[in-house]
CSV table of N, CA and C in Angstrom, one decimal:
chain,number,residue,atom,x,y,z
A,39,MET,N,175.2,142.3,168.5
A,39,MET,CA,173.9,142.3,169.1
A,39,MET,C,173.6,141.0,169.8
A,40,LEU,N,173.9,139.9,169.1
A,40,LEU,CA,173.7,138.6,169.8
A,40,LEU,C,174.6,138.4,171.0
A,41,LEU,N,175.8,138.9,170.8
A,41,LEU,CA,176.7,138.8,172.0
A,41,LEU,C,176.2,139.6,173.1
A,42,LEU,N,175.7,140.8,172.9
A,42,LEU,CA,175.1,141.6,173.9
A,42,LEU,C,174.0,140.9,174.7
A,43,LEU,N,173.1,140.3,173.9
A,43,LEU,CA,171.9,139.6,174.5
A,43,LEU,C,172.4,138.4,175.3
A,44,SER,N,173.4,137.6,174.8
A,44,SER,CA,173.9,136.5,175.5
A,44,SER,C,174.5,137.0,176.8
A,45,PHE,N,175.3,138.1,176.8
A,45,PHE,CA,175.9,138.6,178.0
A,45,PHE,C,174.8,139.0,179.0
A,46,LEU,N,173.7,139.6,178.5
A,46,LEU,CA,172.6,140.0,179.4
A,46,LEU,C,172.0,138.9,180.1
A,47,VAL,N,171.7,137.8,179.3
A,47,VAL,CA,171.0,136.6,179.9
A,47,VAL,C,172.0,136.0,180.9
A,48,LEU,N,173.2,135.9,180.6
A,48,LEU,CA,174.2,135.2,181.6
A,48,LEU,C,174.4,136.0,182.8
A,49,THR,N,174.4,137.3,182.8
A,49,THR,CA,174.7,138.2,183.9
A,49,THR,C,173.6,138.7,184.7
A,50,HIS,N,172.3,138.5,184.3
A,50,HIS,CA,171.2,139.0,185.0
A,50,HIS,C,170.3,137.9,185.3
A,51,ASN,N,169.6,137.9,186.5
A,51,ASN,CA,168.8,136.8,187.0
A,51,ASN,C,167.4,136.9,186.6
A,52,SER,N,166.8,138.0,186.3
A,52,SER,CA,165.4,138.0,186.0
A,52,SER,C,165.1,138.8,184.7
A,53,SER,N,164.0,138.5,184.1
A,53,SER,CA,163.6,139.2,182.9
A,53,SER,C,163.4,140.7,183.2
A,54,LYS,N,163.0,141.1,184.4
A,54,LYS,CA,162.9,142.5,184.8
A,54,LYS,C,164.2,143.2,184.7
A,55,GLN,N,165.3,142.5,185.2
A,55,GLN,CA,166.6,143.1,185.2
A,55,GLN,C,167.1,143.2,183.8
A,56,ILE,N,166.9,142.2,183.0
A,56,ILE,CA,167.3,142.2,181.6
A,56,ILE,C,166.6,143.4,180.9
A,57,ASN,N,165.3,143.5,181.1
A,57,ASN,CA,164.5,144.6,180.4
A,57,ASN,C,165.0,146.0,180.9
A,58,GLU,N,165.3,146.1,182.2
A,58,GLU,CA,165.8,147.4,182.6
A,58,GLU,C,167.2,147.7,182.0
A,59,THR,N,168.0,146.7,181.8
A,59,THR,CA,169.3,147.0,181.2
A,59,THR,C,169.1,147.3,179.7
A,60,LEU,N,168.1,146.6,179.0
A,60,LEU,CA,167.9,147.0,177.6
A,60,LEU,C,167.4,148.4,177.5
A,61,ILE,N,166.5,148.8,178.4
A,61,ILE,CA,166.0,150.2,178.4
A,61,ILE,C,167.2,151.2,178.4
A,62,ILE,N,168.2,150.9,179.3
A,62,ILE,CA,169.4,151.7,179.4
A,62,ILE,C,170.0,151.8,178.0
A,63,PHE,N,170.2,150.6,177.4
A,63,PHE,CA,170.8,150.6,176.0
A,63,PHE,C,170.0,151.3,175.0
A,64,GLU,N,168.6,151.1,175.1
A,64,GLU,CA,167.7,151.8,174.2
A,64,GLU,C,167.9,153.3,174.3
A,65,ASN,N,168.0,153.8,175.5
A,65,ASN,CA,168.2,155.3,175.7
A,65,ASN,C,169.5,155.7,175.3
A,66,TRP,N,170.5,154.9,175.3
A,66,TRP,CA,171.8,155.2,174.8
A,66,TRP,C,171.8,155.4,173.3
A,67,GLY,N,170.8,154.8,172.6
A,67,GLY,CA,170.7,155.1,171.2
A,67,GLY,C,171.0,153.9,170.3
A,68,GLY,N,171.5,152.8,170.8
A,68,GLY,CA,171.9,151.8,169.9
A,68,GLY,C,170.9,150.7,169.5
A,69,LEU,N,169.7,150.7,170.2
A,69,LEU,CA,168.8,149.5,170.0
A,69,LEU,C,167.4,150.0,169.7
A,70,TRP,N,167.2,151.1,169.1
A,70,TRP,CA,165.9,151.6,168.9
A,70,TRP,C,165.0,150.8,167.9
A,71,ASP,N,165.7,150.1,167.0
A,71,ASP,CA,164.9,149.4,165.9
A,71,ASP,C,164.5,148.0,166.3
A,72,ILE,N,164.8,147.5,167.5
A,72,ILE,CA,164.6,146.2,167.9
A,72,ILE,C,163.3,146.1,168.8
A,73,PRO,N,162.3,145.4,168.3
A,73,PRO,CA,161.0,145.3,169.1
A,73,PRO,C,161.2,144.2,170.3
A,74,TRP,N,161.4,144.7,171.5
A,74,TRP,CA,161.5,143.8,172.6
A,74,TRP,C,160.2,143.3,173.1
A,75,PRO,N,160.1,142.1,173.5
A,75,PRO,CA,158.8,141.5,174.1
A,75,PRO,C,158.5,142.3,175.4
A,76,GLN,N,157.1,142.3,175.6
A,76,GLN,CA,156.6,143.0,176.8
A,76,GLN,C,156.8,142.1,178.0
A,77,TYR,N,157.5,142.6,179.0
A,77,TYR,CA,157.7,141.9,180.3
A,77,TYR,C,156.9,142.6,181.4
A,78,GLU,N,156.6,141.9,182.4
A,78,GLU,CA,155.9,142.5,183.6
A,78,GLU,C,156.7,143.7,184.1
A,79,ASN,N,156.0,144.7,184.5
A,79,ASN,CA,156.5,146.0,185.1
A,79,ASN,C,157.5,146.6,184.1
A,80,SER,N,157.3,146.5,182.8
A,80,SER,CA,158.2,147.0,181.8
A,80,SER,C,157.6,148.4,181.3
A,81,SER,N,158.5,149.2,180.9
A,81,SER,CA,158.1,150.5,180.3
A,81,SER,C,158.1,150.4,178.8
A,82,SER,N,158.5,149.2,178.2
A,82,SER,CA,158.6,149.1,176.8
A,82,SER,C,157.2,149.2,176.2
A,83,SER,N,157.1,149.8,175.0
A,83,SER,CA,155.8,150.0,174.4
A,83,SER,C,155.4,148.8,173.4
A,84,TYR,N,156.3,147.9,173.2
A,84,TYR,CA,156.0,146.8,172.2
A,84,TYR,C,155.1,145.8,172.9
A,85,LYS,N,154.1,145.4,172.2
A,85,LYS,CA,153.2,144.3,172.7
A,85,LYS,C,152.9,143.4,171.5
A,86,GLN,N,153.0,142.1,171.8
A,86,GLN,CA,152.8,141.1,170.8
A,86,GLN,C,151.3,141.0,170.5
A,87,GLN,N,150.9,140.7,169.2
A,87,GLN,CA,149.5,140.6,168.8
A,87,GLN,C,149.0,139.3,169.4
A,88,PRO,N,147.8,139.3,170.0
A,88,PRO,CA,147.2,138.1,170.5
A,88,PRO,C,146.8,137.2,169.3
A,89,GLN,N,146.9,135.9,169.5
A,89,GLN,CA,146.5,134.9,168.5
A,89,GLN,C,144.9,134.8,168.6
A,90,LEU,N,144.3,134.7,167.4
A,90,LEU,CA,142.8,134.6,167.4
A,90,LEU,C,142.5,133.2,167.7
A,91,THR,N,141.4,133.0,168.4
A,91,THR,CA,140.8,131.7,168.6
A,91,THR,C,140.1,131.2,167.3
A,92,ALA,N,139.8,129.9,167.3
A,92,ALA,CA,139.1,129.4,166.1
A,92,ALA,C,137.8,130.1,165.9
A,93,ASN,N,137.1,130.3,167.0
A,93,ASN,CA,135.8,131.0,166.9
A,93,ASN,C,135.9,132.5,166.4
A,94,GLU,N,137.0,133.1,166.9
A,94,GLU,CA,137.2,134.5,166.4
A,94,GLU,C,137.5,134.5,164.9
A,95,LYS,N,138.3,133.5,164.5
A,95,LYS,CA,138.6,133.4,163.0
A,95,LYS,C,137.3,133.2,162.2
A,96,LEU,N,136.5,132.3,162.7
A,96,LEU,CA,135.2,132.0,162.1
A,96,LEU,C,134.3,133.2,162.0
A,97,GLU,N,134.3,134.0,163.1
A,97,GLU,CA,133.5,135.2,163.2
A,97,GLU,C,134.0,136.2,162.1
A,98,GLN,N,135.3,136.3,161.9
A,98,GLN,CA,135.8,137.2,160.9
A,98,GLN,C,135.4,136.7,159.5
A,99,ILE,N,135.5,135.4,159.3
A,99,ILE,CA,135.1,134.8,158.0
A,99,ILE,C,133.6,135.1,157.7
A,100,TRP,N,132.8,134.9,158.7
A,100,TRP,CA,131.4,135.1,158.5
A,100,TRP,C,131.1,136.6,158.2
A,101,GLU,N,131.8,137.5,159.0
A,101,GLU,CA,131.6,138.9,158.7
A,101,GLU,C,131.9,139.3,157.3
A,102,LEU,N,133.0,138.8,156.8
A,102,LEU,CA,133.4,139.1,155.4
A,102,LEU,C,132.5,138.5,154.4
A,103,GLU,N,132.1,137.2,154.7
A,103,GLU,CA,131.2,136.5,153.7
A,103,GLU,C,129.8,137.1,153.7
A,104,LEU,N,129.3,137.5,154.8
A,104,LEU,CA,128.0,138.1,154.8
A,104,LEU,C,128.0,139.4,154.1
A,105,LYS,N,129.0,140.2,154.2
A,105,LYS,CA,129.2,141.4,153.5
A,105,LYS,C,129.3,141.1,152.0
A,106,HIS,N,130.1,140.1,151.6
A,106,HIS,CA,130.2,139.7,150.2
A,106,HIS,C,128.9,139.3,149.6
A,107,LEU,N,128.2,138.5,150.4
A,107,LEU,CA,126.8,138.0,149.9
A,107,LEU,C,125.9,139.2,149.7
A,108,ALA,N,125.8,140.0,150.6
A,108,ALA,CA,124.9,141.2,150.6
A,108,ALA,C,125.2,142.1,149.4
A,109,LYS,N,126.5,142.4,149.2
A,109,LYS,CA,126.9,143.3,148.2
A,109,LYS,C,126.8,142.7,146.8
A,110,LYS,N,127.5,141.5,146.6
A,110,LYS,CA,127.7,141.0,145.3
A,110,LYS,C,126.3,140.4,144.8
A,111,HIS,N,125.5,139.8,145.6
A,111,HIS,CA,124.3,139.1,145.2
A,111,HIS,C,123.1,140.0,145.4
A,112,ARG,N,123.3,141.2,145.9
A,112,ARG,CA,122.2,142.2,146.2
A,112,ARG,C,121.0,141.5,146.9
A,113,LEU,N,121.3,141.0,148.0
A,113,LEU,CA,120.3,140.3,148.8
A,113,LEU,C,119.2,141.3,149.3
A,114,SER,N,118.0,140.8,149.4
A,114,SER,CA,116.9,141.5,150.0
A,114,SER,C,117.1,141.4,151.5
A,115,LYS,N,116.3,142.1,152.2
A,115,LYS,CA,116.4,142.1,153.7
A,115,LYS,C,116.0,140.7,154.2
A,116,ASN,N,115.0,140.0,153.6
A,116,ASN,CA,114.6,138.7,154.0
A,116,ASN,C,115.8,137.7,153.7
A,117,GLN,N,116.4,137.8,152.5
A,117,GLN,CA,117.5,136.9,152.2
A,117,GLN,C,118.7,137.1,153.1
A,118,LEU,N,119.0,138.3,153.5
A,118,LEU,CA,120.1,138.6,154.4
A,118,LEU,C,119.7,138.0,155.8
A,119,GLN,N,118.5,138.2,156.2
A,119,GLN,CA,118.1,137.5,157.5
A,119,GLN,C,118.2,136.0,157.4
A,120,MET,N,117.9,135.4,156.3
A,120,MET,CA,118.1,134.0,156.2
A,120,MET,C,119.6,133.6,156.2
A,121,ALA,N,120.4,134.4,155.7
A,121,ALA,CA,121.9,134.2,155.7
A,121,ALA,C,122.3,134.2,157.2
A,122,TYR,N,121.8,135.1,158.0
A,122,TYR,CA,122.1,135.1,159.4
A,122,TYR,C,121.6,133.9,160.2
A,123,VAL,N,120.5,133.4,159.7
A,123,VAL,CA,119.9,132.1,160.3
A,123,VAL,C,120.9,131.0,160.0
A,124,VAL,N,121.4,131.0,158.8
A,124,VAL,CA,122.4,129.9,158.4
A,124,VAL,C,123.6,130.1,159.2
A,125,LYS,N,124.1,131.3,159.5
A,125,LYS,CA,125.2,131.5,160.3
A,125,LYS,C,125.0,130.9,161.7
A,126,ASP,N,123.8,131.2,162.3
A,126,ASP,CA,123.5,130.7,163.6
A,126,ASP,C,123.5,129.2,163.7
A,127,ASN,N,123.1,128.6,162.7
A,127,ASN,CA,123.0,127.1,162.7
A,127,ASN,C,124.2,126.4,162.1
A,128,PHE,N,125.0,127.1,161.4
A,128,PHE,CA,126.2,126.4,160.7
A,128,PHE,C,127.4,127.3,160.9
A,129,PHE,N,127.6,127.8,162.2
A,129,PHE,CA,128.7,128.7,162.4
A,129,PHE,C,130.1,128.1,162.0
A,130,ASP,N,130.2,126.8,162.2
A,130,ASP,CA,131.5,126.2,161.9
A,130,ASP,C,131.6,125.9,160.4
A,131,ALA,N,130.6,126.2,159.6
A,131,ALA,CA,130.6,125.8,158.2
A,131,ALA,C,130.1,127.0,157.3
A,132,PRO,N,130.9,128.1,157.1
A,132,PRO,CA,130.4,129.2,156.3
A,132,PRO,C,130.0,128.9,154.9
A,133,ILE,N,130.5,127.8,154.4
A,133,ILE,CA,130.1,127.4,153.0
A,133,ILE,C,128.6,127.1,152.9
A,134,MET,N,128.0,126.8,154.0
A,134,MET,CA,126.5,126.5,154.0
A,134,MET,C,125.7,127.7,153.6
A,135,ALA,N,126.2,128.9,153.8
A,135,ALA,CA,125.5,130.1,153.3
A,135,ALA,C,125.5,130.1,151.8
A,136,TYR,N,126.6,129.7,151.2
A,136,TYR,CA,126.6,129.7,149.7
A,136,TYR,C,125.8,128.5,149.2
A,137,ILE,N,125.8,127.4,149.9
A,137,ILE,CA,125.0,126.3,149.4
A,137,ILE,C,123.5,126.7,149.4
A,138,ALA,N,123.1,127.4,150.5
A,138,ALA,CA,121.7,127.9,150.6
A,138,ALA,C,121.4,128.9,149.4
A,139,LEU,N,122.4,129.7,149.2
A,139,LEU,CA,122.2,130.7,148.1
A,139,LEU,C,122.1,130.0,146.7
A,140,CYS,N,122.9,129.0,146.5
A,140,CYS,CA,122.9,128.3,145.2
A,140,CYS,C,121.6,127.4,145.1
A,141,GLU,N,121.2,126.8,146.2
A,141,GLU,CA,120.1,125.9,146.2
A,141,GLU,C,118.7,126.6,146.1
A,142,SER,N,118.6,127.7,146.8
A,142,SER,CA,117.3,128.4,146.9
A,142,SER,C,117.3,129.9,146.9
A,143,SER,N,118.4,130.5,146.6
A,143,SER,CA,118.6,131.9,146.6
A,143,SER,C,118.3,132.5,148.0
A,144,LEU,N,118.5,131.7,149.0
A,144,LEU,CA,118.3,132.0,150.4
A,144,LEU,C,116.8,132.3,150.7
A,145,VAL,N,116.0,131.5,150.0
A,145,VAL,CA,114.5,131.6,150.2
A,145,VAL,C,114.0,130.2,150.7
A,146,HIS,N,113.3,130.2,151.8
A,146,HIS,CA,112.8,128.9,152.4
A,146,HIS,C,111.4,128.6,151.9
A,147,GLU,N,110.6,129.6,152.0
A,147,GLU,CA,109.2,129.5,151.6
A,147,GLU,C,108.8,130.5,150.6
A,148,LYS,N,107.8,130.0,149.8
A,148,LYS,CA,107.2,130.9,148.8
A,148,LYS,C,105.7,130.7,148.9
A,149,ASN,N,105.0,131.8,149.1
A,149,ASN,CA,103.5,131.8,149.2
A,149,ASN,C,103.1,130.9,150.3
A,150,GLY,N,103.8,130.8,151.4
A,150,GLY,CA,103.5,130.0,152.6
A,150,GLY,C,103.8,128.5,152.5
A,151,GLU,N,104.4,128.1,151.4
A,151,GLU,CA,104.8,126.7,151.1
A,151,GLU,C,106.3,126.6,151.0
A,152,LEU,N,106.8,125.4,151.4
A,152,LEU,CA,108.3,125.2,151.2
A,152,LEU,C,108.6,125.4,149.7
A,153,LEU,N,109.7,126.2,149.5
A,153,LEU,CA,110.1,126.4,148.1
A,153,LEU,C,110.5,125.1,147.5
A,154,LYS,N,109.9,124.8,146.3
A,154,LYS,CA,110.2,123.6,145.6
A,154,LYS,C,110.7,124.0,144.2
A,155,ARG,N,111.6,123.2,143.7
A,155,ARG,CA,112.1,123.4,142.3
A,155,ARG,C,111.0,122.9,141.4
A,156,ALA,N,110.9,123.5,140.2
A,156,ALA,CA,109.9,123.1,139.2
A,156,ALA,C,110.2,121.6,138.9
A,157,GLY,N,109.2,120.8,139.1
A,157,GLY,CA,109.3,119.4,138.7
A,157,GLY,C,110.3,118.5,139.6
A,158,GLY,N,110.8,119.1,140.6
A,158,GLY,CA,111.8,118.4,141.4
A,158,GLY,C,111.2,117.9,142.7
A,159,SER,N,112.0,117.1,143.4
A,159,SER,CA,111.5,116.6,144.7
A,159,SER,C,112.4,117.2,145.9
A,160,ASP,N,112.9,118.3,145.7
A,160,ASP,CA,113.7,119.0,146.7
A,160,ASP,C,112.9,120.2,147.2
A,161,SER,N,113.1,120.5,148.5
A,161,SER,CA,112.3,121.6,149.1
A,161,SER,C,113.1,122.4,150.1
A,162,GLY,N,112.7,123.7,150.2
A,162,GLY,CA,113.2,124.5,151.3
A,162,GLY,C,114.5,125.2,151.0
A,163,LEU,N,115.1,125.8,152.0
A,163,LEU,CA,116.3,126.6,152.0
A,163,LEU,C,117.5,125.9,151.4
A,164,PHE,N,117.6,124.6,151.8
A,164,PHE,CA,118.8,123.8,151.3
A,164,PHE,C,118.3,122.8,150.3
A,165,GLN,N,117.1,122.9,149.9
A,165,GLN,CA,116.5,121.9,148.9
A,165,GLN,C,116.8,120.5,149.3
A,166,ILE,N,116.3,120.1,150.4
A,166,ILE,CA,116.4,118.7,150.9
A,166,ILE,C,115.5,117.8,150.1
A,167,ASN,N,116.1,116.7,149.6
A,167,ASN,CA,115.4,115.8,148.7
A,167,ASN,C,114.6,114.8,149.5
A,168,ARG,N,113.5,114.3,148.8
A,168,ARG,CA,112.6,113.4,149.4
A,168,ARG,C,113.3,112.0,149.7
A,169,ILE,N,114.4,111.8,149.1
A,169,ILE,CA,115.2,110.6,149.4
A,169,ILE,C,115.5,110.4,150.9
A,170,HIS,N,115.4,111.5,151.6
A,170,HIS,CA,115.7,111.5,153.1
A,170,HIS,C,114.5,111.3,154.0
A,171,GLU,N,113.3,111.1,153.4
A,171,GLU,CA,112.1,111.0,154.1
A,171,GLU,C,112.1,110.0,155.3
A,172,ARG,N,112.7,108.8,155.0
A,172,ARG,CA,112.8,107.8,156.0
A,172,ARG,C,113.6,108.3,157.2
A,173,ASP,N,114.7,108.9,157.0
A,173,ASP,CA,115.5,109.4,158.1
A,173,ASP,C,114.7,110.5,158.9
A,174,ILE,N,114.1,111.4,158.1
A,174,ILE,CA,113.3,112.5,158.7
A,174,ILE,C,112.2,111.9,159.6
A,175,LYS,N,111.5,110.9,159.2
A,175,LYS,CA,110.5,110.3,160.0
A,175,LYS,C,111.0,109.6,161.2
A,176,LYS,N,112.2,108.9,161.0
A,176,LYS,CA,112.8,108.2,162.1
A,176,LYS,C,113.1,109.2,163.3
A,177,MET,N,113.6,110.4,162.9
A,177,MET,CA,113.9,111.4,163.8
A,177,MET,C,112.7,112.1,164.4
A,178,GLY,N,111.5,111.8,163.9
A,178,GLY,CA,110.3,112.5,164.4
A,178,GLY,C,110.2,113.9,164.0
A,179,LEU,N,110.8,114.3,162.8
A,179,LEU,CA,110.8,115.7,162.4
A,179,LEU,C,109.8,115.9,161.3
A,180,ASN,N,109.4,117.2,161.2
A,180,ASN,CA,108.5,117.6,160.2
A,180,ASN,C,109.1,118.8,159.4
A,181,LEU,N,109.5,118.6,158.2
A,181,LEU,CA,110.3,119.6,157.5
A,181,LEU,C,109.4,120.9,157.2
A,182,ASN,N,108.1,120.8,157.4
A,182,ASN,CA,107.3,122.0,157.3
A,182,ASN,C,107.5,123.0,158.5
A,183,LYS,N,108.1,122.5,159.6
A,183,LYS,CA,108.5,123.3,160.7
A,183,LYS,C,109.9,123.7,160.5
A,184,PHE,N,110.2,125.0,160.5
A,184,PHE,CA,111.5,125.5,160.1
A,184,PHE,C,112.6,125.0,161.1
A,185,GLU,N,112.3,124.9,162.4
A,185,GLU,CA,113.3,124.4,163.3
A,185,GLU,C,113.6,122.9,163.0
A,186,ASP,N,112.6,122.1,162.7
A,186,ASP,CA,112.9,120.7,162.3
A,186,ASP,C,113.7,120.7,161.0
A,187,TYR,N,113.4,121.5,160.1
A,187,TYR,CA,114.1,121.6,158.8
A,187,TYR,C,115.6,121.8,159.0
A,188,LEU,N,115.8,122.9,159.9
A,188,LEU,CA,117.2,123.2,160.2
A,188,LEU,C,117.9,122.0,161.0
A,189,THR,N,117.2,121.4,161.9
A,189,THR,CA,117.7,120.3,162.6
A,189,THR,C,118.1,119.2,161.7
A,190,PHE,N,117.3,118.8,160.7
A,190,PHE,CA,117.6,117.8,159.8
A,190,PHE,C,118.8,118.2,158.9
A,191,THR,N,118.8,119.4,158.4
A,191,THR,CA,119.9,119.9,157.6
A,191,THR,C,121.2,119.8,158.3
A,192,ARG,N,121.2,120.2,159.6
A,192,ARG,CA,122.4,120.1,160.4
A,192,ARG,C,122.8,118.6,160.5
A,193,TYR,N,121.9,117.7,160.8
A,193,TYR,CA,122.2,116.3,160.9
A,193,TYR,C,122.8,115.8,159.6
A,194,LEU,N,122.2,116.2,158.5
A,194,LEU,CA,122.7,115.7,157.2
A,194,LEU,C,124.1,116.3,156.9
A,195,TYR,N,124.4,117.5,157.3
A,195,TYR,CA,125.7,118.1,157.1
A,195,TYR,C,126.7,117.4,158.0
A,196,ASP,N,126.3,117.1,159.3
A,196,ASP,CA,127.2,116.5,160.2
A,196,ASP,C,127.5,115.0,159.8
A,197,LYS,N,126.6,114.4,159.1
A,197,LYS,CA,126.7,113.0,158.7
A,197,LYS,C,127.5,112.9,157.4
A,198,LYS,N,127.2,113.8,156.4
A,198,LYS,CA,127.7,113.6,155.1
A,198,LYS,C,128.5,114.8,154.5
A,199,GLY,N,128.7,115.8,155.4
A,199,GLY,CA,129.4,117.0,154.9
A,199,GLY,C,128.6,117.7,153.8
A,200,THR,N,129.3,118.2,152.8
A,200,THR,CA,128.6,119.0,151.7
A,200,THR,C,128.2,118.0,150.6
A,201,GLY,N,128.4,116.7,150.8
A,201,GLY,CA,128.0,115.7,149.8
A,201,GLY,C,126.6,115.8,149.2
A,202,PRO,N,125.6,116.0,150.1
A,202,PRO,CA,124.2,116.0,149.5
A,202,PRO,C,124.0,117.2,148.6
A,203,TRP,N,124.8,118.1,148.5
A,203,TRP,CA,124.7,119.3,147.6
A,203,TRP,C,125.7,119.3,146.5
A,204,TYR,N,126.1,118.1,146.1
A,204,TYR,CA,127.2,118.0,145.1
A,204,TYR,C,126.7,118.5,143.7
A,205,MET,N,125.4,118.4,143.4
A,205,MET,CA,124.9,118.9,142.1
A,205,MET,C,125.1,120.3,141.9
A,206,SER,N,125.1,121.2,142.9
A,206,SER,CA,125.3,122.6,142.7
A,206,SER,C,126.7,123.0,142.9
A,207,GLU,N,127.6,122.1,143.3
A,207,GLU,CA,128.9,122.4,143.7
A,207,GLU,C,129.7,123.0,142.6
A,208,GLU,N,129.9,122.3,141.5
A,208,GLU,CA,130.7,122.8,140.4
A,208,GLU,C,130.3,124.1,139.8
A,209,LYS,N,129.0,124.2,139.6
A,209,LYS,CA,128.4,125.4,138.9
A,209,LYS,C,128.3,126.6,139.8
A,210,CYS,N,128.3,126.4,141.1
A,210,CYS,CA,127.9,127.5,142.0
A,210,CYS,C,128.8,127.7,143.2
A,211,TRP,N,128.9,126.8,144.1
A,211,TRP,CA,129.5,127.1,145.4
A,211,TRP,C,130.9,126.7,145.6
A,212,ARG,N,131.5,125.9,144.7
A,212,ARG,CA,132.9,125.5,144.9
A,212,ARG,C,133.8,126.7,145.0
A,213,LYS,N,133.7,127.6,144.1
A,213,LYS,CA,134.6,128.8,144.1
A,213,LYS,C,134.6,129.5,145.4
A,214,HIS,N,133.4,129.6,146.1
A,214,HIS,CA,133.3,130.2,147.4
A,214,HIS,C,134.0,129.4,148.4
A,215,ASP,N,133.9,128.1,148.3
A,215,ASP,CA,134.5,127.2,149.3
A,215,ASP,C,136.0,127.3,149.3
A,216,GLN,N,136.6,127.4,148.1
A,216,GLN,CA,138.0,127.6,147.9
A,216,GLN,C,138.5,128.9,148.5
A,217,ARG,N,137.7,130.0,148.3
A,217,ARG,CA,138.1,131.3,148.9
A,217,ARG,C,138.0,131.3,150.4
A,218,ILE,N,137.0,130.7,151.0
A,218,ILE,CA,136.8,130.7,152.4
A,218,ILE,C,137.9,130.0,153.1
A,219,LYS,N,138.5,128.9,152.5
A,219,LYS,CA,139.5,128.1,153.2
A,219,LYS,C,140.8,128.7,153.3
């Protein structure tokens, strides 16, 4: 087989000629099992699978993870909508959906107020701690406005990764991060 291919490459000038010669050999019956690459103007039916871009891979991950979230955690319509908001704002970081699930059960507000843990100083979807108030004020943001809340959360993630949410990592979201990677 290798000898035949070497002969074809040495004696033919173009990939079209090589492909036409291979078709003759295919019809002869000796080469049916070999998937030949697709060349221009070729009658061969073999086509190579296209490589996915990084965004296409992320889209697939998000699709799988949102289905997993909805099914396994029995999300309400509002929680699922919040998961899609997380996707829109953290497309490059699917783990943030699980962090939001662990921190707030994908709930941002309760009774018109930012969700707060009992006795804690964390609030909202990602349970942003008051320790960040100085940075929030410097940026001119108001965490009571949802867009500002998301803007600051994105800033925090870009600056420190998942570090600010280390308290819920071991008990909750680490297993999901390992699966996503």
